[in-house]
mmCIF file with all atom_site columns, C-alpha atoms in Angstrom:
data_model
loop_
_atom_site.group_PDB
_atom_site.id
_atom_site.type_symbol
_atom_site.label_atom_id
_atom_site.label_alt_id
_atom_site.label_comp_id
_atom_site.label_asym_id
_atom_site.label_entity_id
_atom_site.label_seq_id
_atom_site.pdbx_PDB_ins_code
_atom_site.Cartn_x
_atom_site.Cartn_y
_atom_site.Cartn_z
_atom_site.occupancy
_atom_site.B_iso_or_equiv
_atom_site.pdbx_formal_charge
_atom_site.auth_seq_id
_atom_site.auth_comp_id
_atom_site.auth_asym_id
_atom_site.auth_atom_id
_atom_site.pdbx_PDB_model_num
ATOM 1   C CA . UNK H 1 1   ? 4.358   -8.213  -9.080  1.00 49.00 ? 1   UNK H CA 1
ATOM 2   C CA . UNK H 1 2   ? 2.573   -11.517 -10.697 1.00 53.00 ? 2   UNK H CA 1
ATOM 3   C CA . UNK H 1 3   ? -0.925  -11.172 -10.959 1.00 51.00 ? 3   UNK H CA 1
ATOM 4   C CA . UNK H 1 4   ? -1.248  -14.364 -8.263  1.00 56.00 ? 4   UNK H CA 1
ATOM 5   C CA . UNK H 1 5   ? 0.799   -11.817 -5.588  1.00 57.00 ? 5   UNK H CA 1
ATOM 6   C CA . UNK H 1 6   ? -1.887  -9.181  -5.901  1.00 57.00 ? 6   UNK H CA 1
ATOM 7   C CA . UNK H 1 7   ? -4.827  -11.508 -5.203  1.00 58.00 ? 7   UNK H CA 1
ATOM 8   C CA . UNK H 1 8   ? -4.037  -11.760 -1.517  1.00 62.00 ? 8   UNK H CA 1
ATOM 9   C CA . UNK H 1 9   ? -3.637  -7.982  -1.174  1.00 62.00 ? 9   UNK H CA 1
ATOM 10  C CA . UNK H 1 10  ? -6.746  -7.127  -3.036  1.00 57.00 ? 10  UNK H CA 1
ATOM 11  C CA . UNK H 1 11  ? -8.689  -9.902  -0.445  1.00 58.00 ? 11  UNK H CA 1
ATOM 12  C CA . UNK H 1 12  ? -7.038  -7.967  2.096   1.00 60.00 ? 12  UNK H CA 1
ATOM 13  C CA . UNK H 1 13  ? -8.039  -4.571  1.143   1.00 57.00 ? 13  UNK H CA 1
ATOM 14  C CA . UNK H 1 14  ? -11.675 -5.836  0.760   1.00 53.00 ? 14  UNK H CA 1
ATOM 15  C CA . UNK H 1 15  ? -11.776 -7.255  4.064   1.00 54.00 ? 15  UNK H CA 1
ATOM 16  C CA . UNK H 1 16  ? -9.982  -4.289  5.995   1.00 51.00 ? 16  UNK H CA 1
ATOM 17  C CA . UNK H 1 17  ? -12.170 -1.758  3.979   1.00 49.00 ? 17  UNK H CA 1
ATOM 18  C CA . UNK H 1 18  ? -15.226 -3.615  5.481   1.00 49.00 ? 18  UNK H CA 1
ATOM 19  C CA . UNK H 1 19  ? -14.002 -3.380  8.910   1.00 46.00 ? 19  UNK H CA 1
ATOM 20  C CA . UNK H 1 20  ? -15.041 -0.709  11.565  1.00 44.00 ? 20  UNK H CA 1
ATOM 21  C CA . UNK H 1 21  ? -11.960 1.340   12.081  1.00 39.00 ? 21  UNK H CA 1
ATOM 22  C CA . UNK H 1 22  ? -11.289 3.379   15.020  1.00 43.00 ? 22  UNK H CA 1
ATOM 23  C CA . UNK H 1 23  ? -12.716 6.979   15.344  1.00 53.00 ? 23  UNK H CA 1
ATOM 24  C CA . UNK H 1 24  ? -9.429  8.620   13.910  1.00 78.00 ? 24  UNK H CA 1
ATOM 25  C CA . UNK H 1 25  ? -7.559  7.652   10.672  1.00 85.00 ? 25  UNK H CA 1
ATOM 26  C CA . UNK H 1 26  ? -5.091  4.817   11.387  1.00 92.00 ? 26  UNK H CA 1
ATOM 27  C CA . UNK H 1 27  ? -2.211  3.638   9.452   1.00 95.00 ? 27  UNK H CA 1
ATOM 28  C CA . UNK H 1 28  ? -0.788  0.141   9.432   1.00 95.00 ? 28  UNK H CA 1
ATOM 29  C CA . UNK H 1 29  ? 2.597   -0.837  7.691   1.00 96.00 ? 29  UNK H CA 1
ATOM 30  C CA . UNK H 1 30  ? 2.063   -4.035  5.854   1.00 95.00 ? 30  UNK H CA 1
ATOM 31  C CA . UNK H 1 31  ? 4.723   -6.295  4.323   1.00 94.00 ? 31  UNK H CA 1
ATOM 32  C CA . UNK H 1 32  ? 4.225   -8.845  1.398   1.00 92.00 ? 32  UNK H CA 1
ATOM 33  C CA . UNK H 1 33  ? 6.168   -11.605 -0.119  1.00 90.00 ? 33  UNK H CA 1
ATOM 34  C CA . UNK H 1 34  ? 6.397   -11.750 -3.685  1.00 86.00 ? 34  UNK H CA 1
ATOM 35  C CA . UNK H 1 35  ? 8.853   -13.876 -5.424  1.00 85.00 ? 35  UNK H CA 1
ATOM 36  C CA . UNK H 1 36  ? 11.594  -13.633 -2.781  1.00 85.00 ? 36  UNK H CA 1
ATOM 37  C CA . UNK H 1 37  ? 10.760  -9.977  -2.650  1.00 89.00 ? 37  UNK H CA 1
ATOM 38  C CA . UNK H 1 38  ? 9.842   -8.176  0.976   1.00 91.00 ? 38  UNK H CA 1
ATOM 39  C CA . UNK H 1 39  ? 7.507   -5.539  -0.606  1.00 93.00 ? 39  UNK H CA 1
ATOM 40  C CA . UNK H 1 40  ? 6.813   -2.532  2.114   1.00 95.00 ? 40  UNK H CA 1
ATOM 41  C CA . UNK H 1 41  ? 3.545   -0.815  2.503   1.00 97.00 ? 41  UNK H CA 1
ATOM 42  C CA . UNK H 1 42  ? 1.232   1.337   4.299   1.00 97.00 ? 42  UNK H CA 1
ATOM 43  C CA . UNK H 1 43  ? -2.627  1.003   4.705   1.00 97.00 ? 43  UNK H CA 1
ATOM 44  C CA . UNK H 1 44  ? -4.371  4.195   5.818   1.00 97.00 ? 44  UNK H CA 1
ATOM 45  C CA . UNK H 1 45  ? -7.906  3.508   6.916   1.00 95.00 ? 45  UNK H CA 1
ATOM 46  C CA . UNK H 1 46  ? -10.401 6.468   7.311   1.00 96.00 ? 46  UNK H CA 1
ATOM 47  C CA . UNK H 1 47  ? -12.196 7.434   10.280  1.00 93.00 ? 47  UNK H CA 1
ATOM 48  C CA . UNK H 1 48  ? -15.703 6.146   10.855  1.00 89.00 ? 48  UNK H CA 1
ATOM 49  C CA . UNK H 1 49  ? -17.697 3.157   10.151  1.00 85.00 ? 49  UNK H CA 1
ATOM 50  C CA . UNK H 1 50  ? -17.216 1.025   6.918   1.00 86.00 ? 50  UNK H CA 1
ATOM 51  C CA . UNK H 1 51  ? -17.347 -0.182  4.571   1.00 92.00 ? 51  UNK H CA 1
ATOM 52  C CA . UNK H 1 52  ? -14.758 2.318   2.672   1.00 94.00 ? 52  UNK H CA 1
ATOM 53  C CA . UNK H 1 53  ? -13.967 2.333   -0.777  1.00 96.00 ? 53  UNK H CA 1
ATOM 54  C CA . UNK H 1 54  ? -10.083 1.481   -1.348  1.00 96.00 ? 54  UNK H CA 1
ATOM 55  C CA . UNK H 1 55  ? -7.411  2.515   -3.432  1.00 97.00 ? 55  UNK H CA 1
ATOM 56  C CA . UNK H 1 56  ? -4.070  0.931   -4.529  1.00 96.00 ? 56  UNK H CA 1
ATOM 57  C CA . UNK H 1 57  ? -1.524  3.656   -5.049  1.00 96.00 ? 57  UNK H CA 1
ATOM 58  C CA . UNK H 1 58  ? 1.456   2.839   -7.188  1.00 95.00 ? 58  UNK H CA 1
ATOM 59  C CA . UNK H 1 59  ? 4.471   4.995   -7.703  1.00 94.00 ? 59  UNK H CA 1
ATOM 60  C CA . UNK H 1 60  ? 6.704   5.650   -10.916 1.00 92.00 ? 60  UNK H CA 1
ATOM 61  C CA . UNK H 1 61  ? 9.938   4.352   -11.806 1.00 89.00 ? 61  UNK H CA 1
ATOM 62  C CA . UNK H 1 62  ? 12.783  5.527   -9.374  1.00 89.00 ? 62  UNK H CA 1
ATOM 63  C CA . UNK H 1 63  ? 9.949   6.606   -7.102  1.00 92.00 ? 63  UNK H CA 1
ATOM 64  C CA . UNK H 1 64  ? 8.781   5.349   -3.395  1.00 94.00 ? 64  UNK H CA 1
ATOM 65  C CA . UNK H 1 65  ? 5.442   5.087   -1.604  1.00 96.00 ? 65  UNK H CA 1
ATOM 66  C CA . UNK H 1 66  ? 6.245   8.314   0.054   1.00 95.00 ? 66  UNK H CA 1
ATOM 67  C CA . UNK H 1 67  ? 5.049   10.329  -2.911  1.00 95.00 ? 67  UNK H CA 1
ATOM 68  C CA . UNK H 1 68  ? 1.661   9.680   -1.877  1.00 96.00 ? 68  UNK H CA 1
ATOM 69  C CA . UNK H 1 69  ? 1.575   10.550  1.773   1.00 96.00 ? 69  UNK H CA 1
ATOM 70  C CA . UNK H 1 70  ? -0.477  13.559  1.218   1.00 96.00 ? 70  UNK H CA 1
ATOM 71  C CA . UNK H 1 71  ? -2.705  11.946  -1.474  1.00 96.00 ? 71  UNK H CA 1
ATOM 72  C CA . UNK H 1 72  ? -3.505  9.354   1.268   1.00 96.00 ? 72  UNK H CA 1
ATOM 73  C CA . UNK H 1 73  ? -4.398  11.685  3.998   1.00 95.00 ? 73  UNK H CA 1
ATOM 74  C CA . UNK H 1 74  ? -6.545  13.557  1.712   1.00 96.00 ? 74  UNK H CA 1
ATOM 75  C CA . UNK H 1 75  ? -8.227  10.380  0.285   1.00 96.00 ? 75  UNK H CA 1
ATOM 76  C CA . UNK H 1 76  ? -8.781  9.276   4.249   1.00 96.00 ? 76  UNK H CA 1
ATOM 77  C CA . UNK H 1 77  ? -10.600 12.589  5.005   1.00 95.00 ? 77  UNK H CA 1
ATOM 78  C CA . UNK H 1 78  ? -12.909 11.872  2.468   1.00 95.00 ? 78  UNK H CA 1
ATOM 79  C CA . UNK H 1 79  ? -13.769 8.282   3.641   1.00 95.00 ? 79  UNK H CA 1
ATOM 80  C CA . UNK H 1 80  ? -11.421 6.344   1.235   1.00 96.00 ? 80  UNK H CA 1
ATOM 81  C CA . UNK H 1 81  ? -8.771  3.795   2.468   1.00 97.00 ? 81  UNK H CA 1
ATOM 82  C CA . UNK H 1 82  ? -5.459  3.660   0.525   1.00 97.00 ? 82  UNK H CA 1
ATOM 83  C CA . UNK H 1 83  ? -2.684  1.221   0.418   1.00 97.00 ? 83  UNK H CA 1
ATOM 84  C CA . UNK H 1 84  ? 0.714   2.753   -0.773  1.00 97.00 ? 84  UNK H CA 1
ATOM 85  C CA . UNK H 1 85  ? 3.294   0.031   -1.991  1.00 95.00 ? 85  UNK H CA 1
ATOM 86  C CA . UNK H 1 86  ? 6.992   0.217   -2.690  1.00 94.00 ? 86  UNK H CA 1
ATOM 87  C CA . UNK H 1 87  ? 7.638   -1.678  -5.749  1.00 92.00 ? 87  UNK H CA 1
ATOM 88  C CA . UNK H 1 88  ? 10.263  -4.327  -6.276  1.00 90.00 ? 88  UNK H CA 1
ATOM 89  C CA . UNK H 1 89  ? 13.429  -2.395  -6.016  1.00 89.00 ? 89  UNK H CA 1
ATOM 90  C CA . UNK H 1 90  ? 12.045  0.834   -4.964  1.00 90.00 ? 90  UNK H CA 1
ATOM 91  C CA . UNK H 1 91  ? 11.845  2.331   -1.437  1.00 91.00 ? 91  UNK H CA 1
ATOM 92  C CA . UNK H 1 92  ? 12.191  0.020   1.169   1.00 91.00 ? 92  UNK H CA 1
ATOM 93  C CA . UNK H 1 93  ? 11.577  -3.012  -1.015  1.00 88.00 ? 93  UNK H CA 1
ATOM 94  C CA . UNK H 1 94  ? 15.307  -3.725  -2.048  1.00 77.00 ? 94  UNK H CA 1
ATOM 95  C CA . UNK H 1 95  ? 16.127  -6.597  -0.552  1.00 79.00 ? 95  UNK H CA 1
ATOM 96  C CA . UNK H 1 96  ? 16.955  -8.535  -3.720  1.00 77.00 ? 96  UNK H CA 1
ATOM 97  C CA . UNK H 1 97  ? 18.293  -5.412  -5.938  1.00 75.00 ? 97  UNK H CA 1
ATOM 98  C CA . UNK H 1 98  ? 17.889  -1.826  -6.484  1.00 71.00 ? 98  UNK H CA 1
ATOM 99  C CA . UNK H 1 99  ? 16.047  -0.018  -9.221  1.00 70.00 ? 99  UNK H CA 1
ATOM 100 C CA . UNK H 1 100 ? 18.781  1.755   -11.380 1.00 72.00 ? 100 UNK H CA 1
ATOM 101 C CA . UNK H 1 101 ? 17.238  4.469   -13.763 1.00 69.00 ? 101 UNK H CA 1
#
C-alpha cells in the first residue's frame, strides 16, 4: 500500500476514534481502494465515550486480519479502537491476485 493510500485511512481512524460510540463495542466492515485493489478491513470501536486511542493491526505474509480478532476484542475492553486490514492478495483482498508463499 502506498503512503498516499494510508493518509485517508489514518484520517478516518482519528475521526472515528474521536466520536462517541454506542454503549457496547461495535464492529464495522470497511473496504478501501488502493491501486486497483479492494482492501477489506474491520474497525472495532470500544464502548463508552471517546476519544479513544486507535491501533492499526497488520498481519504477516500468508496471513489475514482474522489473526487479530481476539486481540482487537481485548483492546476494546481496554478502551482502544482497532482496525484490522487484509493486505493486498491476502484474506478477502484478493481481487487482483493471491499471495503465494
